[in-house]
N, C-alpha and C. Protein backbone atom coordinates (compact mmCIF):
# COMPACT_ATOMS: atom_id res chain seq x y z
N MET A 1 8.35 -70.61 -43.21
CA MET A 1 7.66 -69.34 -43.07
C MET A 1 7.57 -68.71 -44.47
N ASP A 2 6.38 -68.35 -44.85
CA ASP A 2 6.24 -67.78 -46.19
C ASP A 2 6.50 -66.27 -46.17
N ILE A 3 6.51 -65.68 -47.32
CA ILE A 3 6.88 -64.27 -47.49
C ILE A 3 5.86 -63.34 -46.85
N THR A 4 4.59 -63.69 -46.79
CA THR A 4 3.55 -62.87 -46.17
C THR A 4 3.77 -62.76 -44.67
N GLN A 5 4.13 -63.89 -44.06
CA GLN A 5 4.43 -63.88 -42.62
C GLN A 5 5.66 -63.03 -42.33
N LYS A 6 6.67 -63.16 -43.20
CA LYS A 6 7.89 -62.36 -43.01
C LYS A 6 7.58 -60.87 -43.13
N ARG A 7 6.75 -60.51 -44.10
CA ARG A 7 6.38 -59.10 -44.26
C ARG A 7 5.59 -58.60 -43.05
N THR A 8 4.73 -59.42 -42.55
CA THR A 8 3.95 -59.05 -41.36
C THR A 8 4.86 -58.84 -40.16
N ILE A 9 5.82 -59.73 -39.97
CA ILE A 9 6.77 -59.60 -38.85
C ILE A 9 7.60 -58.32 -39.00
N VAL A 10 8.08 -58.07 -40.22
CA VAL A 10 8.88 -56.87 -40.47
C VAL A 10 8.03 -55.62 -40.23
N ARG A 11 6.80 -55.63 -40.73
CA ARG A 11 5.90 -54.49 -40.53
C ARG A 11 5.63 -54.26 -39.04
N GLU A 12 5.36 -55.35 -38.31
CA GLU A 12 5.13 -55.24 -36.86
C GLU A 12 6.36 -54.69 -36.15
N PHE A 13 7.51 -55.17 -36.57
CA PHE A 13 8.76 -54.69 -35.97
C PHE A 13 8.97 -53.20 -36.26
N LEU A 14 8.70 -52.79 -37.49
CA LEU A 14 8.86 -51.37 -37.87
C LEU A 14 7.88 -50.48 -37.11
N VAL A 15 6.64 -50.96 -36.96
CA VAL A 15 5.64 -50.18 -36.21
C VAL A 15 6.08 -50.06 -34.75
N PHE A 16 6.50 -51.17 -34.16
CA PHE A 16 6.96 -51.14 -32.78
C PHE A 16 8.17 -50.22 -32.62
N THR A 17 9.11 -50.30 -33.58
CA THR A 17 10.30 -49.45 -33.54
C THR A 17 9.91 -47.98 -33.65
N ALA A 18 8.96 -47.66 -34.54
CA ALA A 18 8.50 -46.28 -34.70
C ALA A 18 7.85 -45.78 -33.41
N VAL A 19 7.02 -46.61 -32.80
CA VAL A 19 6.37 -46.25 -31.53
C VAL A 19 7.43 -46.00 -30.46
N LEU A 20 8.40 -46.89 -30.38
CA LEU A 20 9.47 -46.75 -29.39
C LEU A 20 10.30 -45.49 -29.65
N LEU A 21 10.66 -45.22 -30.90
CA LEU A 21 11.46 -44.03 -31.24
C LEU A 21 10.71 -42.74 -30.92
N LEU A 22 9.43 -42.71 -31.25
CA LEU A 22 8.63 -41.51 -30.93
C LEU A 22 8.53 -41.30 -29.41
N SER A 23 8.38 -42.38 -28.68
CA SER A 23 8.30 -42.29 -27.22
C SER A 23 9.63 -41.81 -26.63
N VAL A 24 10.73 -42.36 -27.12
CA VAL A 24 12.06 -41.94 -26.64
C VAL A 24 12.32 -40.49 -27.03
N SER A 25 11.89 -40.10 -28.24
CA SER A 25 12.07 -38.71 -28.68
C SER A 25 11.31 -37.75 -27.76
N THR A 26 10.10 -38.12 -27.39
CA THR A 26 9.32 -37.30 -26.47
C THR A 26 10.04 -37.18 -25.12
N PHE A 27 10.57 -38.31 -24.64
CA PHE A 27 11.32 -38.32 -23.39
C PHE A 27 12.53 -37.38 -23.48
N LEU A 28 13.25 -37.44 -24.59
CA LEU A 28 14.45 -36.59 -24.76
C LEU A 28 14.08 -35.13 -24.92
N LEU A 29 12.93 -34.85 -25.51
CA LEU A 29 12.49 -33.45 -25.66
C LEU A 29 12.24 -32.79 -24.30
N THR A 30 11.91 -33.58 -23.29
CA THR A 30 11.71 -33.00 -21.96
C THR A 30 13.01 -32.42 -21.42
N TYR A 31 14.16 -32.97 -21.83
CA TYR A 31 15.45 -32.42 -21.42
C TYR A 31 15.67 -31.04 -22.06
N VAL A 32 15.28 -30.92 -23.33
CA VAL A 32 15.38 -29.63 -24.02
C VAL A 32 14.44 -28.62 -23.34
N TYR A 33 13.24 -29.07 -23.04
CA TYR A 33 12.25 -28.24 -22.35
C TYR A 33 12.80 -27.75 -21.01
N ASN A 34 13.35 -28.67 -20.22
CA ASN A 34 13.93 -28.30 -18.92
C ASN A 34 15.13 -27.37 -19.07
N TRP A 35 15.95 -27.64 -20.10
CA TRP A 35 17.13 -26.79 -20.33
C TRP A 35 16.68 -25.35 -20.57
N TYR A 36 15.63 -25.15 -21.36
CA TYR A 36 15.12 -23.81 -21.64
C TYR A 36 14.70 -23.11 -20.35
N TYR A 37 13.93 -23.81 -19.51
CA TYR A 37 13.45 -23.18 -18.28
C TYR A 37 14.58 -22.99 -17.26
N ASN A 38 15.53 -23.92 -17.20
CA ASN A 38 16.68 -23.73 -16.30
C ASN A 38 17.50 -22.51 -16.72
N ARG A 39 17.66 -22.33 -18.03
CA ARG A 39 18.39 -21.17 -18.54
C ARG A 39 17.65 -19.88 -18.18
N LYS A 40 16.34 -19.91 -18.33
CA LYS A 40 15.52 -18.75 -17.99
C LYS A 40 15.62 -18.43 -16.49
N ILE A 41 15.58 -19.46 -15.65
CA ILE A 41 15.70 -19.28 -14.20
C ILE A 41 17.06 -18.68 -13.87
N HIS A 42 18.10 -19.17 -14.50
CA HIS A 42 19.46 -18.67 -14.25
C HIS A 42 19.56 -17.18 -14.63
N GLU A 43 19.02 -16.83 -15.80
CA GLU A 43 19.06 -15.43 -16.24
C GLU A 43 18.27 -14.54 -15.30
N LEU A 44 17.10 -14.99 -14.87
CA LEU A 44 16.29 -14.21 -13.94
C LEU A 44 17.00 -14.04 -12.59
N ALA A 45 17.71 -15.09 -12.16
CA ALA A 45 18.45 -15.01 -10.90
C ALA A 45 19.56 -13.98 -10.99
N LEU A 46 20.27 -13.94 -12.13
CA LEU A 46 21.33 -12.96 -12.32
C LEU A 46 20.77 -11.53 -12.32
N ILE A 47 19.64 -11.33 -13.00
CA ILE A 47 19.01 -10.01 -13.03
C ILE A 47 18.56 -9.62 -11.62
N SER A 48 18.00 -10.58 -10.90
CA SER A 48 17.52 -10.33 -9.54
C SER A 48 18.67 -9.93 -8.61
N ILE A 49 19.80 -10.63 -8.70
CA ILE A 49 20.96 -10.30 -7.87
C ILE A 49 21.47 -8.90 -8.20
N SER A 50 21.57 -8.61 -9.50
CA SER A 50 22.04 -7.29 -9.93
C SER A 50 21.11 -6.19 -9.44
N ASN A 51 19.79 -6.41 -9.57
CA ASN A 51 18.82 -5.41 -9.10
C ASN A 51 18.90 -5.21 -7.60
N LYS A 52 19.07 -6.30 -6.86
CA LYS A 52 19.15 -6.20 -5.40
C LYS A 52 20.38 -5.41 -4.98
N MET A 53 21.52 -5.69 -5.62
CA MET A 53 22.74 -4.97 -5.28
C MET A 53 22.60 -3.48 -5.60
N THR A 54 22.01 -3.18 -6.75
CA THR A 54 21.81 -1.77 -7.14
C THR A 54 20.84 -1.09 -6.18
N ALA A 55 19.74 -1.77 -5.85
CA ALA A 55 18.75 -1.20 -4.93
C ALA A 55 19.37 -0.94 -3.56
N ASP A 56 20.17 -1.88 -3.08
CA ASP A 56 20.82 -1.72 -1.77
C ASP A 56 21.78 -0.53 -1.78
N SER A 57 22.56 -0.41 -2.86
CA SER A 57 23.53 0.69 -2.90
C SER A 57 22.82 2.04 -3.05
N LEU A 58 21.69 2.06 -3.77
CA LEU A 58 20.94 3.31 -3.93
C LEU A 58 20.31 3.77 -2.62
N SER A 59 19.83 2.84 -1.82
CA SER A 59 19.16 3.21 -0.57
C SER A 59 20.12 3.36 0.61
N ASN A 60 21.36 2.95 0.42
CA ASN A 60 22.33 2.93 1.50
C ASN A 60 22.53 4.31 2.13
N SER A 61 22.77 5.33 1.30
CA SER A 61 23.04 6.68 1.80
C SER A 61 21.84 7.21 2.59
N TYR A 62 20.65 7.03 2.03
CA TYR A 62 19.43 7.50 2.70
C TYR A 62 19.27 6.82 4.06
N GLN A 63 19.46 5.51 4.09
CA GLN A 63 19.26 4.77 5.34
C GLN A 63 20.26 5.17 6.41
N LYS A 64 21.53 5.36 6.00
CA LYS A 64 22.55 5.79 6.98
C LYS A 64 22.19 7.15 7.57
N LYS A 65 21.80 8.07 6.70
CA LYS A 65 21.44 9.41 7.17
C LYS A 65 20.20 9.36 8.06
N GLU A 66 19.22 8.53 7.65
CA GLU A 66 18.01 8.40 8.45
C GLU A 66 18.32 7.83 9.84
N LEU A 67 19.23 6.85 9.90
CA LEU A 67 19.62 6.29 11.20
C LEU A 67 20.27 7.35 12.09
N LYS A 68 21.14 8.16 11.50
CA LYS A 68 21.81 9.23 12.28
C LYS A 68 20.79 10.26 12.75
N GLN A 69 19.86 10.61 11.89
CA GLN A 69 18.83 11.58 12.29
C GLN A 69 17.97 11.02 13.42
N ASN A 70 17.59 9.76 13.30
CA ASN A 70 16.79 9.12 14.35
C ASN A 70 17.57 9.02 15.66
N TRP A 71 18.87 8.73 15.56
CA TRP A 71 19.72 8.67 16.75
C TRP A 71 19.72 10.02 17.46
N PHE A 72 19.95 11.09 16.70
CA PHE A 72 20.00 12.43 17.28
C PHE A 72 18.64 12.80 17.87
N PHE A 73 17.57 12.50 17.13
CA PHE A 73 16.22 12.80 17.60
C PHE A 73 15.92 12.05 18.89
N GLY A 74 16.35 10.79 18.96
CA GLY A 74 16.15 9.99 20.17
C GLY A 74 16.90 10.57 21.36
N LYS A 75 18.12 11.04 21.13
CA LYS A 75 18.91 11.67 22.20
C LYS A 75 18.28 12.99 22.63
N LEU A 76 17.70 13.70 21.66
CA LEU A 76 17.07 14.99 21.93
C LEU A 76 15.89 14.82 22.87
N GLY A 77 15.18 13.72 22.73
CA GLY A 77 14.08 13.39 23.64
C GLY A 77 12.80 14.15 23.37
N ILE A 78 12.62 14.64 22.16
CA ILE A 78 11.37 15.34 21.83
C ILE A 78 10.35 14.28 21.44
N SER A 79 9.19 14.32 22.10
CA SER A 79 8.21 13.28 21.81
C SER A 79 6.85 13.83 21.40
N THR A 80 6.82 15.05 20.87
CA THR A 80 5.54 15.59 20.40
C THR A 80 5.32 15.16 18.95
N PRO A 81 4.08 14.98 18.55
CA PRO A 81 3.81 14.55 17.17
C PRO A 81 4.23 15.59 16.12
N LEU A 82 4.29 16.87 16.54
CA LEU A 82 4.67 17.92 15.60
C LEU A 82 6.16 17.89 15.28
N ASN A 83 6.93 17.34 16.18
CA ASN A 83 8.37 17.27 15.95
C ASN A 83 8.77 15.85 15.58
N THR A 84 9.33 15.74 14.42
CA THR A 84 9.82 14.45 13.92
C THR A 84 11.30 14.62 13.59
N PRO A 85 12.01 13.52 13.41
CA PRO A 85 13.43 13.65 13.04
C PRO A 85 13.60 14.48 11.76
N GLU A 86 12.70 14.31 10.80
CA GLU A 86 12.81 15.06 9.55
C GLU A 86 12.66 16.56 9.77
N LYS A 87 11.64 16.94 10.59
CA LYS A 87 11.39 18.37 10.84
C LYS A 87 12.54 19.00 11.62
N VAL A 88 13.02 18.28 12.62
CA VAL A 88 14.13 18.80 13.42
C VAL A 88 15.36 19.00 12.54
N PHE A 89 15.65 18.00 11.72
CA PHE A 89 16.84 18.10 10.87
C PHE A 89 16.68 19.16 9.79
N LYS A 90 15.46 19.35 9.32
CA LYS A 90 15.21 20.39 8.32
C LYS A 90 15.54 21.76 8.92
N ARG A 91 15.13 21.97 10.17
CA ARG A 91 15.43 23.23 10.86
C ARG A 91 16.93 23.40 11.07
N LEU A 92 17.57 22.32 11.53
CA LEU A 92 19.01 22.38 11.77
C LEU A 92 19.78 22.63 10.47
N TYR A 93 19.33 22.00 9.37
CA TYR A 93 20.01 22.18 8.09
C TYR A 93 19.85 23.61 7.59
N ALA A 94 18.68 24.21 7.82
CA ALA A 94 18.47 25.61 7.43
C ALA A 94 19.43 26.51 8.20
N VAL A 95 19.62 26.22 9.48
CA VAL A 95 20.57 26.99 10.30
C VAL A 95 21.99 26.79 9.77
N SER A 96 22.34 25.57 9.42
CA SER A 96 23.68 25.27 8.91
C SER A 96 23.92 25.96 7.58
N GLN A 97 22.92 25.98 6.69
CA GLN A 97 23.07 26.62 5.39
C GLN A 97 23.20 28.13 5.50
N ALA A 98 22.64 28.69 6.54
CA ALA A 98 22.74 30.13 6.77
C ALA A 98 24.03 30.49 7.51
N ASP A 99 24.89 29.50 7.71
CA ASP A 99 26.15 29.69 8.47
C ASP A 99 25.90 30.28 9.85
N SER A 100 24.84 29.79 10.50
CA SER A 100 24.47 30.31 11.82
C SER A 100 24.80 29.36 12.94
N VAL A 101 25.38 28.19 12.65
CA VAL A 101 25.64 27.23 13.72
C VAL A 101 26.64 27.82 14.72
N GLU A 102 27.70 28.43 14.21
CA GLU A 102 28.71 29.03 15.11
C GLU A 102 28.09 30.14 15.94
N HIS A 103 27.29 30.97 15.29
CA HIS A 103 26.63 32.07 16.00
C HIS A 103 25.69 31.54 17.08
N LYS A 104 24.88 30.54 16.73
CA LYS A 104 23.93 29.98 17.70
C LYS A 104 24.68 29.23 18.82
N TRP A 105 25.77 28.54 18.45
CA TRP A 105 26.57 27.81 19.45
C TRP A 105 27.08 28.78 20.51
N ASN A 106 27.50 29.93 20.05
CA ASN A 106 28.08 30.92 20.98
C ASN A 106 27.03 31.86 21.56
N GLY A 107 25.78 31.76 21.12
CA GLY A 107 24.76 32.69 21.61
C GLY A 107 23.51 31.98 22.09
N ASN A 108 22.55 31.81 21.18
CA ASN A 108 21.21 31.33 21.53
C ASN A 108 21.17 29.90 22.08
N TRP A 109 22.13 29.09 21.71
CA TRP A 109 22.07 27.68 22.10
C TRP A 109 22.83 27.37 23.39
N LYS A 110 23.13 28.36 24.18
CA LYS A 110 23.93 28.14 25.40
C LYS A 110 23.32 27.03 26.27
N TYR A 111 21.99 26.97 26.31
CA TYR A 111 21.32 25.93 27.11
C TYR A 111 21.49 24.54 26.50
N MET A 112 21.76 24.47 25.18
CA MET A 112 21.90 23.17 24.51
C MET A 112 23.34 22.66 24.47
N ILE A 113 24.30 23.53 24.71
CA ILE A 113 25.71 23.15 24.58
C ILE A 113 26.07 21.97 25.48
N PRO A 114 25.67 21.95 26.76
CA PRO A 114 26.01 20.78 27.59
C PRO A 114 25.44 19.48 27.03
N PHE A 115 24.21 19.56 26.52
CA PHE A 115 23.59 18.37 25.92
C PHE A 115 24.38 17.92 24.69
N LEU A 116 24.70 18.86 23.79
CA LEU A 116 25.43 18.53 22.57
C LEU A 116 26.81 17.95 22.88
N LYS A 117 27.46 18.51 23.88
CA LYS A 117 28.78 17.99 24.28
C LYS A 117 28.65 16.59 24.89
N SER A 118 27.55 16.36 25.60
CA SER A 118 27.37 15.05 26.24
C SER A 118 27.16 13.93 25.22
N ILE A 119 26.69 14.27 24.02
CA ILE A 119 26.49 13.22 23.01
C ILE A 119 27.59 13.22 21.97
N GLY A 120 28.67 13.98 22.21
CA GLY A 120 29.86 13.84 21.37
C GLY A 120 30.23 15.00 20.49
N PHE A 121 29.51 16.11 20.55
CA PHE A 121 29.86 17.27 19.72
C PHE A 121 30.64 18.26 20.57
N ASP A 122 31.94 18.35 20.35
CA ASP A 122 32.78 19.20 21.19
C ASP A 122 32.90 20.63 20.68
N SER A 123 32.41 20.90 19.46
CA SER A 123 32.48 22.26 18.94
C SER A 123 31.36 22.48 17.93
N ASP A 124 31.19 23.75 17.58
CA ASP A 124 30.17 24.09 16.57
C ASP A 124 30.53 23.47 15.22
N LYS A 125 31.83 23.35 14.93
CA LYS A 125 32.27 22.77 13.65
C LYS A 125 31.90 21.29 13.56
N SER A 126 32.08 20.54 14.64
CA SER A 126 31.73 19.12 14.60
C SER A 126 30.22 18.93 14.47
N PHE A 127 29.44 19.82 15.12
CA PHE A 127 27.98 19.73 15.02
C PHE A 127 27.51 20.10 13.61
N LYS A 128 28.10 21.17 13.05
CA LYS A 128 27.76 21.58 11.68
C LYS A 128 28.10 20.47 10.68
N LYS A 129 29.24 19.84 10.88
CA LYS A 129 29.65 18.74 10.00
C LYS A 129 28.63 17.60 10.08
N PHE A 130 28.20 17.28 11.30
CA PHE A 130 27.19 16.23 11.51
C PHE A 130 25.90 16.59 10.78
N ILE A 131 25.46 17.83 10.89
CA ILE A 131 24.21 18.26 10.24
C ILE A 131 24.35 18.14 8.71
N ASP A 132 25.45 18.69 8.18
CA ASP A 132 25.64 18.70 6.72
C ASP A 132 25.78 17.29 6.15
N GLU A 133 26.50 16.43 6.85
CA GLU A 133 26.72 15.06 6.34
C GLU A 133 25.47 14.21 6.42
N ASN A 134 24.56 14.53 7.32
CA ASN A 134 23.39 13.68 7.52
C ASN A 134 22.07 14.30 7.06
N ASN A 135 22.19 15.36 6.28
CA ASN A 135 20.99 15.93 5.67
C ASN A 135 20.57 15.05 4.49
N ILE A 136 19.29 14.72 4.46
CA ILE A 136 18.78 13.90 3.35
C ILE A 136 18.46 14.83 2.19
N SER A 137 19.24 14.66 1.13
CA SER A 137 19.10 15.54 -0.05
C SER A 137 18.04 15.01 -1.00
N ASN A 138 17.71 15.83 -1.99
CA ASN A 138 16.77 15.40 -3.04
C ASN A 138 17.34 14.21 -3.81
N GLU A 139 18.66 14.19 -3.97
CA GLU A 139 19.31 13.07 -4.65
C GLU A 139 19.13 11.77 -3.85
N ASP A 140 19.25 11.88 -2.52
CA ASP A 140 19.03 10.70 -1.66
C ASP A 140 17.59 10.19 -1.79
N ILE A 141 16.64 11.12 -1.85
CA ILE A 141 15.23 10.74 -1.98
C ILE A 141 14.99 10.10 -3.35
N SER A 142 15.60 10.68 -4.38
CA SER A 142 15.47 10.12 -5.73
C SER A 142 16.08 8.72 -5.80
N ASP A 143 17.26 8.55 -5.19
CA ASP A 143 17.90 7.23 -5.16
C ASP A 143 17.04 6.22 -4.40
N LEU A 144 16.43 6.66 -3.30
CA LEU A 144 15.56 5.76 -2.53
C LEU A 144 14.35 5.36 -3.37
N SER A 145 13.80 6.31 -4.11
CA SER A 145 12.65 6.03 -4.97
C SER A 145 13.03 5.00 -6.04
N ARG A 146 14.19 5.17 -6.66
CA ARG A 146 14.66 4.20 -7.65
C ARG A 146 14.90 2.84 -7.01
N SER A 147 15.40 2.85 -5.76
CA SER A 147 15.63 1.60 -5.04
C SER A 147 14.31 0.86 -4.80
N VAL A 148 13.27 1.61 -4.43
CA VAL A 148 11.94 1.01 -4.20
C VAL A 148 11.40 0.41 -5.50
N GLU A 149 11.59 1.15 -6.62
CA GLU A 149 11.14 0.63 -7.92
C GLU A 149 11.87 -0.66 -8.28
N LEU A 150 13.18 -0.69 -8.04
CA LEU A 150 13.95 -1.90 -8.33
C LEU A 150 13.51 -3.06 -7.44
N THR A 151 13.18 -2.76 -6.20
CA THR A 151 12.72 -3.81 -5.27
C THR A 151 11.39 -4.39 -5.75
N LYS A 152 10.49 -3.52 -6.22
CA LYS A 152 9.20 -4.00 -6.76
C LYS A 152 9.44 -4.84 -8.01
N LEU A 153 10.34 -4.37 -8.87
CA LEU A 153 10.66 -5.12 -10.08
C LEU A 153 11.24 -6.49 -9.71
N ASN A 154 12.06 -6.51 -8.68
CA ASN A 154 12.65 -7.78 -8.21
C ASN A 154 11.57 -8.75 -7.73
N GLN A 155 10.55 -8.23 -7.08
CA GLN A 155 9.46 -9.09 -6.62
C GLN A 155 8.75 -9.73 -7.81
N GLU A 156 8.57 -8.96 -8.89
CA GLU A 156 7.96 -9.51 -10.10
C GLU A 156 8.87 -10.56 -10.73
N ILE A 157 10.18 -10.31 -10.70
CA ILE A 157 11.14 -11.27 -11.26
C ILE A 157 11.11 -12.57 -10.46
N VAL A 158 11.00 -12.46 -9.14
CA VAL A 158 10.93 -13.66 -8.29
C VAL A 158 9.67 -14.46 -8.61
N LEU A 159 8.56 -13.78 -8.83
CA LEU A 159 7.32 -14.48 -9.21
C LEU A 159 7.49 -15.21 -10.55
N GLU A 160 8.12 -14.52 -11.51
CA GLU A 160 8.36 -15.13 -12.82
C GLU A 160 9.30 -16.33 -12.69
N LYS A 161 10.30 -16.19 -11.83
CA LYS A 161 11.26 -17.28 -11.61
C LYS A 161 10.55 -18.49 -10.98
N ASN A 162 9.67 -18.22 -10.03
CA ASN A 162 8.90 -19.31 -9.39
C ASN A 162 8.00 -20.02 -10.39
N LYS A 163 7.39 -19.24 -11.31
CA LYS A 163 6.56 -19.86 -12.35
C LYS A 163 7.42 -20.77 -13.24
N ALA A 164 8.60 -20.28 -13.59
CA ALA A 164 9.51 -21.06 -14.44
C ALA A 164 9.94 -22.34 -13.73
N GLN A 165 10.18 -22.26 -12.42
CA GLN A 165 10.59 -23.46 -11.67
C GLN A 165 9.48 -24.50 -11.63
N LYS A 166 8.22 -24.03 -11.63
CA LYS A 166 7.10 -24.97 -11.63
C LYS A 166 6.97 -25.69 -12.97
N GLU A 167 7.51 -25.08 -14.02
CA GLU A 167 7.42 -25.67 -15.36
C GLU A 167 8.40 -26.83 -15.57
N ILE A 168 9.43 -26.91 -14.75
CA ILE A 168 10.45 -27.94 -14.94
C ILE A 168 9.84 -29.32 -14.68
N VAL A 169 10.11 -30.23 -15.60
CA VAL A 169 9.57 -31.59 -15.51
C VAL A 169 10.53 -32.45 -14.68
N SER A 170 9.99 -33.07 -13.63
CA SER A 170 10.83 -33.93 -12.78
C SER A 170 11.14 -35.24 -13.50
N HIS A 171 12.13 -35.97 -12.97
CA HIS A 171 12.52 -37.23 -13.59
C HIS A 171 11.35 -38.24 -13.57
N GLU A 172 10.60 -38.27 -12.48
CA GLU A 172 9.45 -39.17 -12.38
C GLU A 172 8.40 -38.83 -13.43
N ASP A 173 8.17 -37.51 -13.62
CA ASP A 173 7.19 -37.09 -14.62
C ASP A 173 7.66 -37.41 -16.04
N LYS A 174 8.98 -37.36 -16.26
CA LYS A 174 9.52 -37.73 -17.57
C LYS A 174 9.22 -39.20 -17.86
N ILE A 175 9.44 -40.04 -16.86
CA ILE A 175 9.19 -41.49 -17.02
C ILE A 175 7.70 -41.73 -17.28
N LYS A 176 6.84 -41.05 -16.50
CA LYS A 176 5.40 -41.21 -16.70
C LYS A 176 4.99 -40.77 -18.11
N LEU A 177 5.55 -39.64 -18.57
CA LEU A 177 5.25 -39.14 -19.90
C LEU A 177 5.67 -40.15 -20.97
N PHE A 178 6.87 -40.72 -20.78
CA PHE A 178 7.35 -41.72 -21.73
C PHE A 178 6.36 -42.87 -21.84
N TRP A 179 5.91 -43.42 -20.70
CA TRP A 179 4.99 -44.56 -20.73
C TRP A 179 3.61 -44.19 -21.27
N ARG A 180 3.15 -42.97 -20.98
CA ARG A 180 1.86 -42.53 -21.54
C ARG A 180 1.93 -42.44 -23.06
N VAL A 181 3.00 -41.80 -23.54
CA VAL A 181 3.16 -41.65 -24.99
C VAL A 181 3.31 -43.03 -25.63
N PHE A 182 4.13 -43.86 -25.02
CA PHE A 182 4.34 -45.21 -25.56
C PHE A 182 3.02 -45.98 -25.64
N ALA A 183 2.27 -45.96 -24.54
CA ALA A 183 1.00 -46.70 -24.51
C ALA A 183 0.00 -46.13 -25.52
N SER A 184 -0.08 -44.80 -25.59
CA SER A 184 -1.02 -44.16 -26.52
C SER A 184 -0.67 -44.51 -27.96
N LEU A 185 0.62 -44.40 -28.30
CA LEU A 185 1.05 -44.71 -29.67
C LEU A 185 0.87 -46.19 -29.99
N PHE A 186 1.13 -47.03 -28.99
CA PHE A 186 0.99 -48.48 -29.20
C PHE A 186 -0.47 -48.83 -29.48
N VAL A 187 -1.38 -48.28 -28.69
CA VAL A 187 -2.81 -48.52 -28.90
C VAL A 187 -3.25 -47.95 -30.24
N PHE A 188 -2.78 -46.74 -30.56
CA PHE A 188 -3.11 -46.12 -31.85
C PHE A 188 -2.62 -46.99 -33.00
N ALA A 189 -1.36 -47.44 -32.90
CA ALA A 189 -0.79 -48.29 -33.97
C ALA A 189 -1.56 -49.61 -34.07
N PHE A 190 -1.98 -50.16 -32.95
CA PHE A 190 -2.73 -51.42 -32.94
C PHE A 190 -4.05 -51.26 -33.72
N PHE A 191 -4.77 -50.17 -33.44
CA PHE A 191 -6.04 -49.95 -34.13
C PHE A 191 -5.83 -49.62 -35.60
N ILE A 192 -4.81 -48.85 -35.91
CA ILE A 192 -4.52 -48.50 -37.31
C ILE A 192 -4.21 -49.76 -38.11
N ARG A 193 -3.42 -50.66 -37.49
CA ARG A 193 -3.07 -51.92 -38.18
C ARG A 193 -4.31 -52.67 -38.62
N PHE A 194 -5.26 -52.79 -37.70
CA PHE A 194 -6.45 -53.58 -38.02
C PHE A 194 -7.40 -52.88 -38.97
N THR A 195 -7.39 -51.56 -38.96
CA THR A 195 -8.28 -50.85 -39.91
C THR A 195 -7.69 -50.85 -41.32
N LEU A 196 -6.37 -50.86 -41.43
CA LEU A 196 -5.73 -50.83 -42.74
C LEU A 196 -5.59 -52.23 -43.34
N TYR A 197 -5.46 -53.23 -42.53
CA TYR A 197 -5.19 -54.58 -43.06
C TYR A 197 -6.31 -55.53 -42.78
């Protein structure tokens, strides 16, 4: 074998090795690519969990009070569109703030006392406590509003997380990419060889 043949074999080997190394490098870069998106998904999941917990705790007080108001309204049995749990409770809270519950219990509300006792209020103090504890304050409304904003933000985070999950390259796609790159580089190297030599 003469020196020209040896050089040709070495050159062919080097070209093949370069094509193989570039193909393997591309394959390995997909792991870096996936690592980036997996990290992003993990961070978004942590933010989403934190936002959900905060949103739940912010809306908790409002929801509990709303349930109690609805329970009382349901027991009251008022079914006109003008009377809602909010309106009824607003009136009751105004009476409570004016320190009139005791006065009304002992005077104007005589017809309501049997009903109130039947649903668990044995005195004006227990009824006043129920009204005061279950009044929806401006702070409760503000917390609910912040909870709704966090919930909307969480929906956007979930969409972003789903987009990131679609970006992850599967193992099958990594293999396909490796063979595409390898074949493309091999064909490119084949044509370059013949144009240069």
